[in-house]
PDB file of N, CA and C in Angstrom:
ATOM      1  N   MET A   1      70.325  18.276-119.556  1.00 45.00           N
ATOM      2  CA  MET A   1      70.295  19.227-120.611  1.00 45.00           C
ATOM      3  C   MET A   1      71.899  19.649-120.457  1.00 45.00           C
ATOM      4  N   PRO A   2      72.468  19.015-121.852  1.00 48.00           N
ATOM      5  CA  PRO A   2      74.084  19.984-121.783  1.00 48.00           C
ATOM      6  C   PRO A   2      75.001  21.160-121.437  1.00 48.00           C
ATOM      7  N   LYS A   3      75.696  21.417-120.983  1.00 47.00           N
ATOM      8  CA  LYS A   3      75.909  22.697-120.622  1.00 47.00           C
ATOM      9  C   LYS A   3      76.309  23.871-121.837  1.00 47.00           C
ATOM     10  N   LYS A   4      75.380  24.864-121.617  1.00 48.00           N
ATOM     11  CA  LYS A   4      76.203  26.105-123.118  1.00 48.00           C
ATOM     12  C   LYS A   4      76.803  26.653-122.855  1.00 48.00           C
ATOM     13  N   ASN A   5      76.984  27.417-123.777  1.00 46.00           N
ATOM     14  CA  ASN A   5      78.101  28.638-124.083  1.00 46.00           C
ATOM     15  C   ASN A   5      77.689  30.147-124.060  1.00 46.00           C
ATOM     16  N   TRP A   6      77.080  30.960-123.246  1.00 46.00           N
ATOM     17  CA  TRP A   6      76.561  31.926-123.310  1.00 46.00           C
ATOM     18  C   TRP A   6      77.319  32.925-123.076  1.00 46.00           C
ATOM     19  N   GLY A   7      77.787  33.639-124.241  1.00 45.00           N
ATOM     20  CA  GLY A   7      78.163  34.978-123.998  1.00 45.00           C
ATOM     21  C   GLY A   7      80.216  34.781-123.392  1.00 45.00           C
ATOM     22  N   GLY A   8      80.738  33.658-123.866  1.00 40.00           N
ATOM     23  CA  GLY A   8      82.227  33.190-123.346  1.00 40.00           C
ATOM     24  C   GLY A   8      82.089  32.931-122.144  1.00 40.00           C
ATOM     25  N   ILE A   9      80.932  32.479-121.849  1.00 38.00           N
ATOM     26  CA  ILE A   9      81.043  32.280-119.947  1.00 38.00           C
ATOM     27  C   ILE A   9      80.229  30.692-120.021  1.00 38.00           C
ATOM     28  N   THR A  10      80.892  29.774-119.438  1.00 38.00           N
ATOM     29  CA  THR A  10      79.916  28.576-119.114  1.00 38.00           C
ATOM     30  C   THR A  10      79.686  27.841-118.018  1.00 38.00           C
ATOM     31  N   GLY A  11      79.137  27.500-117.975  1.00 40.00           N
ATOM     32  CA  GLY A  11      78.165  26.849-116.592  1.00 40.00           C
ATOM     33  C   GLY A  11      76.772  26.575-116.337  1.00 40.00           C
ATOM     34  N   THR A  12      76.404  26.025-114.985  1.00 41.00           N
ATOM     35  CA  THR A  12      75.206  25.103-114.656  1.00 41.00           C
ATOM     36  C   THR A  12      74.711  25.815-113.854  1.00 41.00           C
ATOM     37  N   GLY A  13      74.591  27.480-112.952  1.00 42.00           N
ATOM     38  CA  GLY A  13      73.458  27.799-112.499  1.00 42.00           C
ATOM     39  C   GLY A  13      74.126  29.064-111.303  1.00 42.00           C
ATOM     40  N   SER A  14      73.436  29.286-110.639  1.00 42.00           N
ATOM     41  CA  SER A  14      73.323  29.964-109.978  1.00 42.00           C
ATOM     42  C   SER A  14      72.134  30.170-108.648  1.00 42.00           C
ATOM     43  N   ASN A  15      73.147  30.067-107.180  1.00 40.00           N
ATOM     44  CA  ASN A  15      71.916  30.289-106.100  1.00 40.00           C
ATOM     45  C   ASN A  15      71.717  31.874-106.028  1.00 40.00           C
ATOM     46  N   ARG A  16      71.957  32.355-106.208  1.00 38.00           N
ATOM     47  CA  ARG A  16      71.332  33.553-106.154  1.00 38.00           C
ATOM     48  C   ARG A  16      69.852  33.794-106.471  1.00 38.00           C
ATOM     49  N   LYS A  17      69.666  35.070-105.794  1.00 38.00           N
ATOM     50  CA  LYS A  17      68.088  35.092-105.704  1.00 38.00           C
ATOM     51  C   LYS A  17      67.842  35.865-106.290  1.00 38.00           C
ATOM     52  N   MET A  18      66.709  36.142-108.112  1.00 40.00           N
ATOM     53  CA  MET A  18      67.184  37.636-108.998  1.00 40.00           C
ATOM     54  C   MET A  18      65.478  38.024-108.329  1.00 40.00           C
ATOM     55  N   GLU A  19      65.705  39.300-108.772  1.00 42.00           N
ATOM     56  CA  GLU A  19      64.681  39.905-108.815  1.00 42.00           C
ATOM     57  C   GLU A  19      63.709  39.554-109.516  1.00 42.00           C
ATOM     58  N   ILE A  20      64.071  38.845-111.162  1.00 44.00           N
ATOM     59  CA  ILE A  20      63.477  38.807-112.353  1.00 44.00           C
ATOM     60  C   ILE A  20      62.776  37.217-112.547  1.00 44.00           C
ATOM     61  N   SER A  21      63.315  36.869-111.153  1.00 44.00           N
ATOM     62  CA  SER A  21      62.747  34.821-111.906  1.00 44.00           C
ATOM     63  C   SER A  21      61.523  34.486-111.019  1.00 44.00           C
ATOM     64  N   CYS A  22      61.759  34.324-110.344  1.00 51.00           N
ATOM     65  CA  CYS A  22      60.317  33.556-110.031  1.00 51.00           C
ATOM     66  C   CYS A  22      59.728  34.195-109.555  1.00 51.00           C
ATOM     67  N   SER A  23      58.001  34.242-110.341  1.00 48.00           N
ATOM     68  CA  SER A  23      56.877  35.121-109.741  1.00 48.00           C
ATOM     69  C   SER A  23      55.740  34.060-109.553  1.00 48.00           C
ATOM     70  N   ASN A  24      55.026  34.504-108.306  1.00 53.00           N
ATOM     71  CA  ASN A  24      53.755  34.352-108.432  1.00 53.00           C
ATOM     72  C   ASN A  24      52.354  35.425-108.932  1.00 53.00           C
ATOM     73  N   THR A  25      52.719  35.635-109.364  1.00 54.00           N
ATOM     74  CA  THR A  25      51.355  37.333-109.492  1.00 54.00           C
ATOM     75  C   THR A  25      51.035  36.508-111.480  1.00 54.00           C
ATOM     76  N   THR A  26      49.878  36.426-111.186  1.00 66.00           N
ATOM     77  CA  THR A  26      48.878  35.660-112.520  1.00 66.00           C
ATOM     78  C   THR A  26      49.447  36.407-113.677  1.00 66.00           C
ATOM     79  N   THR A  27      49.910  38.000-113.411  1.00 81.00           N
ATOM     80  CA  THR A  27      50.165  38.567-114.945  1.00 81.00           C
ATOM     81  C   THR A  27      51.602  39.495-114.491  1.00 81.00           C
ATOM     82  N   ALA A  28      51.873  39.512-116.274  1.00 85.00           N
ATOM     83  CA  ALA A  28      53.260  40.266-115.576  1.00 85.00           C
ATOM     84  C   ALA A  28      53.235  41.687-115.754  1.00 85.00           C
ATOM     85  N   ASN A  29      54.074  42.084-115.429  1.00 90.00           N
ATOM     86  CA  ASN A  29      53.978  43.699-115.404  1.00 90.00           C
ATOM     87  C   ASN A  29      54.494  44.219-116.903  1.00 90.00           C
ATOM     88  N   LYS A  30      53.922  45.997-116.871  1.00 93.00           N
ATOM     89  CA  LYS A  30      54.455  46.123-118.249  1.00 93.00           C
ATOM     90  C   LYS A  30      55.714  45.912-118.697  1.00 93.00           C
ATOM     91  N   GLY A  31      55.844  45.389-119.862  1.00 95.00           N
ATOM     92  CA  GLY A  31      57.089  45.320-119.812  1.00 95.00           C
ATOM     93  C   GLY A  31      57.926  44.261-120.069  1.00 95.00           C
ATOM     94  N   HIS A  32      57.396  43.387-119.638  1.00 95.00           N
ATOM     95  CA  HIS A  32      57.918  41.925-119.258  1.00 95.00           C
ATOM     96  C   HIS A  32      56.921  41.061-120.217  1.00 95.00           C
ATOM     97  N   PHE A  33      57.317  38.953-119.699  1.00 93.00           N
ATOM     98  CA  PHE A  33      56.715  38.656-120.003  1.00 93.00           C
ATOM     99  C   PHE A  33      56.864  37.053-119.836  1.00 93.00           C
ATOM    100  N   VAL A  34      55.841  36.047-119.218  1.00 94.00           N
ATOM    101  CA  VAL A  34      56.279  34.647-118.884  1.00 94.00           C
ATOM    102  C   VAL A  34      56.781  33.933-119.008  1.00 94.00           C
ATOM    103  N   VAL A  35      57.303  33.108-118.792  1.00 94.00           N
ATOM    104  CA  VAL A  35      57.774  31.765-119.658  1.00 94.00           C
ATOM    105  C   VAL A  35      57.891  30.670-118.211  1.00 94.00           C
ATOM    106  N   TYR A  36      57.657  29.359-118.908  1.00 95.00           N
ATOM    107  CA  TYR A  36      58.017  28.536-118.070  1.00 95.00           C
ATOM    108  C   TYR A  36      58.937  27.601-118.021  1.00 95.00           C
ATOM    109  N   THR A  37      59.723  26.680-117.216  1.00 97.00           N
ATOM    110  CA  THR A  37      60.713  25.720-117.322  1.00 97.00           C
ATOM    111  C   THR A  37      59.995  24.661-117.859  1.00 97.00           C
ATOM    112  N   THR A  38      60.977  23.112-117.743  1.00 96.00           N
ATOM    113  CA  THR A  38      60.522  21.826-117.607  1.00 96.00           C
ATOM    114  C   THR A  38      59.996  21.493-116.190  1.00 96.00           C
ATOM    115  N   ASP A  39      60.704  22.435-115.335  1.00 97.00           N
ATOM    116  CA  ASP A  39      60.056  21.537-114.262  1.00 97.00           C
ATOM    117  C   ASP A  39      59.246  23.002-113.139  1.00 97.00           C
ATOM    118  N   GLN A  40      58.117  23.320-113.946  1.00 95.00           N
ATOM    119  CA  GLN A  40      57.335  24.183-114.216  1.00 95.00           C
ATOM    120  C   GLN A  40      57.444  25.502-113.057  1.00 95.00           C
ATOM    121  N   GLN A  41      58.644  25.776-113.675  1.00 97.00           N
ATOM    122  CA  GLN A  41      59.008  27.412-112.121  1.00 97.00           C
ATOM    123  C   GLN A  41      58.289  28.177-113.720  1.00 97.00           C
ATOM    124  N   ARG A  42      58.201  29.735-113.108  1.00 96.00           N
ATOM    125  CA  ARG A  42      57.412  30.730-113.867  1.00 96.00           C
ATOM    126  C   ARG A  42      58.423  31.390-113.423  1.00 96.00           C
ATOM    127  N   PHE A  43      58.895  32.138-114.491  1.00 96.00           N
ATOM    128  CA  PHE A  43      59.547  33.181-114.593  1.00 96.00           C
ATOM    129  C   PHE A  43      58.809  34.344-115.563  1.00 96.00           C
ATOM    130  N   VAL A  44      59.521  35.560-114.916  1.00 95.00           N
ATOM    131  CA  VAL A  44      58.285  37.061-115.208  1.00 95.00           C
ATOM    132  C   VAL A  44      60.363  37.526-115.703  1.00 95.00           C
ATOM    133  N   VAL A  45      59.998  38.025-117.114  1.00 95.00           N
ATOM    134  CA  VAL A  45      61.288  38.434-117.858  1.00 95.00           C
ATOM    135  C   VAL A  45      60.893  39.411-118.886  1.00 95.00           C
ATOM    136  N   PRO A  46      62.218  40.627-118.119  1.00 96.00           N
ATOM    137  CA  PRO A  46      61.524  41.704-119.484  1.00 96.00           C
ATOM    138  C   PRO A  46      62.035  41.737-120.378  1.00 96.00           C
ATOM    139  N   LEU A  47      60.805  42.472-121.725  1.00 96.00           N
ATOM    140  CA  LEU A  47      60.685  42.463-123.033  1.00 96.00           C
ATOM    141  C   LEU A  47      61.912  42.390-123.415  1.00 96.00           C
ATOM    142  N   GLN A  48      63.190  42.889-122.669  1.00 95.00           N
ATOM    143  CA  GLN A  48      64.386  43.713-123.532  1.00 95.00           C
ATOM    144  C   GLN A  48      65.439  42.338-123.794  1.00 95.00           C
ATOM    145  N   TYR A  49      64.963  41.003-122.705  1.00 96.00           N
ATOM    146  CA  TYR A  49      65.964  40.126-123.292  1.00 96.00           C
ATOM    147  C   TYR A  49      65.429  39.645-124.728  1.00 96.00           C
ATOM    148  N   LEU A  50      63.966  39.501-125.278  1.00 94.00           N
ATOM    149  CA  LEU A  50      63.600  39.182-126.148  1.00 94.00           C
ATOM    150  C   LEU A  50      64.682  38.425-127.712  1.00 94.00           C
ATOM    151  N   ASP A  51      65.685  39.943-127.762  1.00 94.00           N
ATOM    152  CA  ASP A  51      66.702  40.353-128.542  1.00 94.00           C
ATOM    153  C   ASP A  51      67.850  39.451-128.399  1.00 94.00           C
ATOM    154  N   SER A  52      67.582  39.210-127.101  1.00 95.00           N
ATOM    155  CA  SER A  52      69.346  38.714-126.746  1.00 95.00           C
ATOM    156  C   SER A  52      69.625  36.841-127.781  1.00 95.00           C
ATOM    157  N   GLN A  53      71.211  36.574-127.617  1.00 94.00           N
ATOM    158  CA  GLN A  53      71.237  36.049-129.013  1.00 94.00           C
ATOM    159  C   GLN A  53      70.829  34.346-127.489  1.00 94.00           C
ATOM    160  N   PRO A  54      71.100  34.283-126.451  1.00 93.00           N
ATOM    161  CA  PRO A  54      70.649  33.218-125.544  1.00 93.00           C
ATOM    162  C   PRO A  54      69.244  32.655-125.660  1.00 93.00           C
ATOM    163  N   PHE A  55      68.750  33.948-125.636  1.00 93.00           N
ATOM    164  CA  PHE A  55      67.144  33.949-125.875  1.00 93.00           C
ATOM    165  C   PHE A  55      66.315  33.622-126.759  1.00 93.00           C
ATOM    166  N   GLN A  56      66.930  33.965-127.667  1.00 95.00           N
ATOM    167  CA  GLN A  56      66.840  33.416-129.185  1.00 95.00           C
ATOM    168  C   GLN A  56      66.819  32.012-129.367  1.00 95.00           C
ATOM    169  N   GLU A  57      67.985  31.489-128.814  1.00 96.00           N
ATOM    170  CA  GLU A  57      68.671  30.009-129.185  1.00 96.00           C
ATOM    171  C   GLU A  57      67.418  29.188-128.125  1.00 96.00           C
ATOM    172  N   LEU A  58      66.799  30.020-126.690  1.00 95.00           N
ATOM    173  CA  LEU A  58      66.006  29.042-125.969  1.00 95.00           C
ATOM    174  C   LEU A  58      64.234  29.345-126.866  1.00 95.00           C
ATOM    175  N   LEU A  59      64.195  29.898-127.620  1.00 94.00           N
ATOM    176  CA  LEU A  59      63.337  30.307-127.998  1.00 94.00           C
ATOM    177  C   LEU A  59      62.961  28.536-129.102  1.00 94.00           C
ATOM    178  N   LYS A  60      64.588  28.631-130.048  1.00 96.00           N
ATOM    179  CA  LYS A  60      64.452  27.829-131.094  1.00 96.00           C
ATOM    180  C   LYS A  60      64.515  26.400-131.097  1.00 96.00           C
ATOM    181  N   MET A  61      65.125  26.303-129.266  1.00 95.00           N
ATOM    182  CA  MET A  61      65.029  24.845-128.977  1.00 95.00           C
ATOM    183  C   MET A  61      63.658  24.436-128.781  1.00 95.00           C
ATOM    184  N   ALA A  62      62.543  25.609-128.001  1.00 95.00           N
ATOM    185  CA  ALA A  62      61.043  25.459-127.588  1.00 95.00           C
ATOM    186  C   ALA A  62      60.794  25.070-128.310  1.00 95.00           C
ATOM    187  N   GLU A  63      60.713  25.611-129.786  1.00 94.00           N
ATOM    188  CA  GLU A  63      60.131  25.703-131.094  1.00 94.00           C
ATOM    189  C   GLU A  63      60.326  23.956-131.572  1.00 94.00           C
ATOM    190  N   ASP A  64      61.581  23.935-131.388  1.00 94.00           N
ATOM    191  CA  ASP A  64      62.103  22.235-131.543  1.00 94.00           C
ATOM    192  C   ASP A  64      61.438  21.076-131.424  1.00 94.00           C
ATOM    193  N   GLU A  65      61.493  21.259-130.198  1.00 92.00           N
ATOM    194  CA  GLU A  65      60.912  20.561-128.741  1.00 92.00           C
ATOM    195  C   GLU A  65      58.907  20.811-128.180  1.00 92.00           C
ATOM    196  N   PHE A  66      58.439  21.848-128.665  1.00 88.00           N
ATOM    197  CA  PHE A  66      57.328  21.713-128.067  1.00 88.00           C
ATOM    198  C   PHE A  66      56.571  22.140-129.358  1.00 88.00           C
ATOM    199  N   GLY A  67      57.250  22.291-130.130  1.00 88.00           N
ATOM    200  CA  GLY A  67      56.727  23.239-130.973  1.00 88.00           C
ATOM    201  C   GLY A  67      55.592  24.660-131.294  1.00 88.00           C
ATOM    202  N   LEU A  68      55.292  25.400-131.973  1.00 82.00           N
ATOM    203  CA  LEU A  68      54.365  26.675-131.670  1.00 82.00           C
ATOM    204  C   LEU A  68      52.981  26.417-130.784  1.00 82.00           C
ATOM    205  N   ALA A  69      53.109  27.243-129.984  1.00 73.00           N
ATOM    206  CA  ALA A  69      51.888  27.105-129.669  1.00 73.00           C
ATOM    207  C   ALA A  69      51.063  28.344-129.415  1.00 73.00           C
ATOM    208  N   CYS A  70      49.937  28.291-129.856  1.00 75.00           N
ATOM    209  CA  CYS A  70      49.211  29.612-130.364  1.00 75.00           C
ATOM    210  C   CYS A  70      48.280  29.669-128.850  1.00 75.00           C
ATOM    211  N   ASN A  71      48.101  28.522-127.906  1.00 78.00           N
ATOM    212  CA  ASN A  71      47.876  28.801-126.472  1.00 78.00           C
ATOM    213  C   ASN A  71      48.442  28.747-125.223  1.00 78.00           C
ATOM    214  N   GLY A  72      47.806  29.085-124.395  1.00 78.00           N
ATOM    215  CA  GLY A  72      48.789  28.857-123.061  1.00 78.00           C
ATOM    216  C   GLY A  72      49.911  28.945-123.039  1.00 78.00           C
ATOM    217  N   PRO A  73      50.479  28.702-121.865  1.00 85.00           N
ATOM    218  CA  PRO A  73      52.044  29.583-121.375  1.00 85.00           C
ATOM    219  C   PRO A  73      53.095  28.955-122.705  1.00 85.00           C
ATOM    220  N   LEU A  74      54.244  29.847-122.947  1.00 90.00           N
ATOM    221  CA  LEU A  74      54.988  30.018-123.128  1.00 90.00           C
ATOM    222  C   LEU A  74      56.127  29.034-122.896  1.00 90.00           C
ATOM    223  N   ARG A  75      56.737  27.687-123.181  1.00 93.00           N
ATOM    224  CA  ARG A  75      57.487  26.883-121.901  1.00 93.00           C
ATOM    225  C   ARG A  75      58.984  26.612-122.609  1.00 93.00           C
ATOM    226  N   LEU A  76      60.012  26.822-121.946  1.00 95.00           N
ATOM    227  CA  LEU A  76      61.567  26.584-122.160  1.00 95.00           C
ATOM    228  C   LEU A  76      62.115  25.473-122.273  1.00 95.00           C
ATOM    229  N   PRO A  77      62.743  24.202-123.046  1.00 95.00           N
ATOM    230  CA  PRO A  77      63.236  23.228-123.240  1.00 95.00           C
ATOM    231  C   PRO A  77      64.117  23.357-121.555  1.00 95.00           C
ATOM    232  N   CYS A  78      64.424  24.455-120.708  1.00 96.00           N
ATOM    233  CA  CYS A  78      65.657  24.145-119.716  1.00 96.00           C
ATOM    234  C   CYS A  78      64.809  24.229-118.253  1.00 96.00           C
ATOM    235  N   GLU A  79      65.653  23.446-117.396  1.00 97.00           N
ATOM    236  CA  GLU A  79      65.195  24.128-115.719  1.00 97.00           C
ATOM    237  C   GLU A  79      65.393  24.975-114.771  1.00 97.00           C
ATOM    238  N   ALA A  80      65.036  25.433-114.056  1.00 97.00           N
ATOM    239  CA  ALA A  80      64.666  26.716-113.520  1.00 97.00           C
ATOM    240  C   ALA A  80      66.306  27.030-112.843  1.00 97.00           C
ATOM    241  N   GLN A  81      66.704  26.308-112.733  1.00 97.00           N
ATOM    242  CA  GLN A  81      68.600  26.526-112.518  1.00 97.00           C
ATOM    243  C   GLN A  81      69.552  27.042-113.839  1.00 97.00           C
ATOM    244  N   HIS A  82      68.689  26.604-115.199  1.00 96.00           N
ATOM    245  CA  HIS A  82      69.608  27.401-115.678  1.00 96.00           C
ATOM    246  C   HIS A  82      68.873  28.249-116.552  1.00 96.00           C
ATOM    247  N   MET A  83      68.047  28.258-116.217  1.00 97.00           N
ATOM    248  CA  MET A  83      66.947  29.870-116.555  1.00 97.00           C
ATOM    249  C   MET A  83      67.917  31.076-115.542  1.00 97.00           C
ATOM    250  N   GLU A  84      67.736  31.042-114.178  1.00 97.00           N
ATOM    251  CA  GLU A  84      68.525  31.593-113.620  1.00 97.00           C
ATOM    252  C   GLU A  84      69.832  32.057-114.197  1.00 97.00           C
ATOM    253  N   TYR A  85      70.506  31.528-114.189  1.00 96.00           N
ATOM    254  CA  TYR A  85      72.209  31.125-115.427  1.00 96.00           C
ATOM    255  C   TYR A  85      71.401  32.030-116.228  1.00 96.00           C
ATOM    256  N   VAL A  86      70.786  31.246-116.908  1.00 95.00           N
ATOM    257  CA  VAL A  86      70.766  32.821-118.378  1.00 95.00           C
ATOM    258  C   VAL A  86      70.252  33.868-118.190  1.00 95.00           C
ATOM    259  N   LEU A  87      69.294  34.438-117.343  1.00 96.00           N
ATOM    260  CA  LEU A  87      68.678  35.555-116.770  1.00 96.00           C
ATOM    261  C   LEU A  87      69.957  36.269-116.046  1.00 96.00           C
ATOM    262  N   SER A  88      71.181  35.567-115.376  1.00 96.00           N
ATOM    263  CA  SER A  88      71.931  36.669-114.457  1.00 96.00           C
ATOM    264  C   SER A  88      73.230  36.875-115.757  1.00 96.00           C
ATOM    265  N   LEU A  89      73.159  36.244-116.889  1.00 94.00           N
ATOM    266  CA  LEU A  89      74.113  36.761-117.450  1.00 94.00           C
ATOM    267  C   LEU A  89      73.871  37.255-118.758  1.00 94.00           C
ATOM    268  N   LEU A  90      72.038  37.617-119.182  1.00 94.00           N
ATOM    269  CA  LEU A  90      71.565  38.708-119.452  1.00 94.00           C
ATOM    270  C   LEU A  90      71.712  40.318-118.805  1.00 94.00           C
ATOM    271  N   GLU A  91      71.543  40.125-117.313  1.00 93.00           N
ATOM    272  CA  GLU A  91      71.048  41.124-116.372  1.00 93.00           C
ATOM    273  C   GLU A  91      72.206  42.049-116.107  1.00 93.00           C
ATOM    274  N   LYS A  92      73.537  40.628-116.456  1.00 92.00           N
ATOM    275  CA  LYS A  92      74.750  41.564-116.045  1.00 92.00           C
ATOM    276  C   LYS A  92      75.338  42.579-116.971  1.00 92.00           C
ATOM    277  N   SER A  93      74.739  41.555-118.445  1.00 89.00           N
ATOM    278  CA  SER A  93      74.802  42.131-119.887  1.00 89.00           C
ATOM    279  C   SER A  93      74.489  43.694-120.560  1.00 89.00           C
ATOM    280  N   THR A  94      73.363  43.835-119.412  1.00 82.00           N
ATOM    281  CA  THR A  94      72.588  45.066-119.555  1.00 82.00           C
ATOM    282  C   THR A  94      73.221  46.251-118.801  1.00 82.00           C
ATOM    283  N   ARG A  95      73.537  45.900-118.057  1.00 78.00           N
ATOM    284  CA  ARG A  95      74.151  47.139-117.051  1.00 78.00           C
ATOM    285  C   ARG A  95      74.396  48.073-117.899  1.00 78.00           C
TER     286      ARG A  95
END
């Protein structure tokens, strides 16, 4: 997947562990939702991120690539490293 420019910052990822990244629980806590990346990593994400431009773009890309899913998990067309990067940008922008 080519690099994207999210909020004026371009990059390929971060090795930093994030509290909101991968989770092994079966359901998300209140105020969160679950997405999966193409490499099968599970992310629990705050609902407030849904309105962000990066997430809106990922959702449009997912619809183009996978169609609209009525059953099953929400899959995003990126790998875990890219998702961690997007989440780190969103986390910084909401502080």
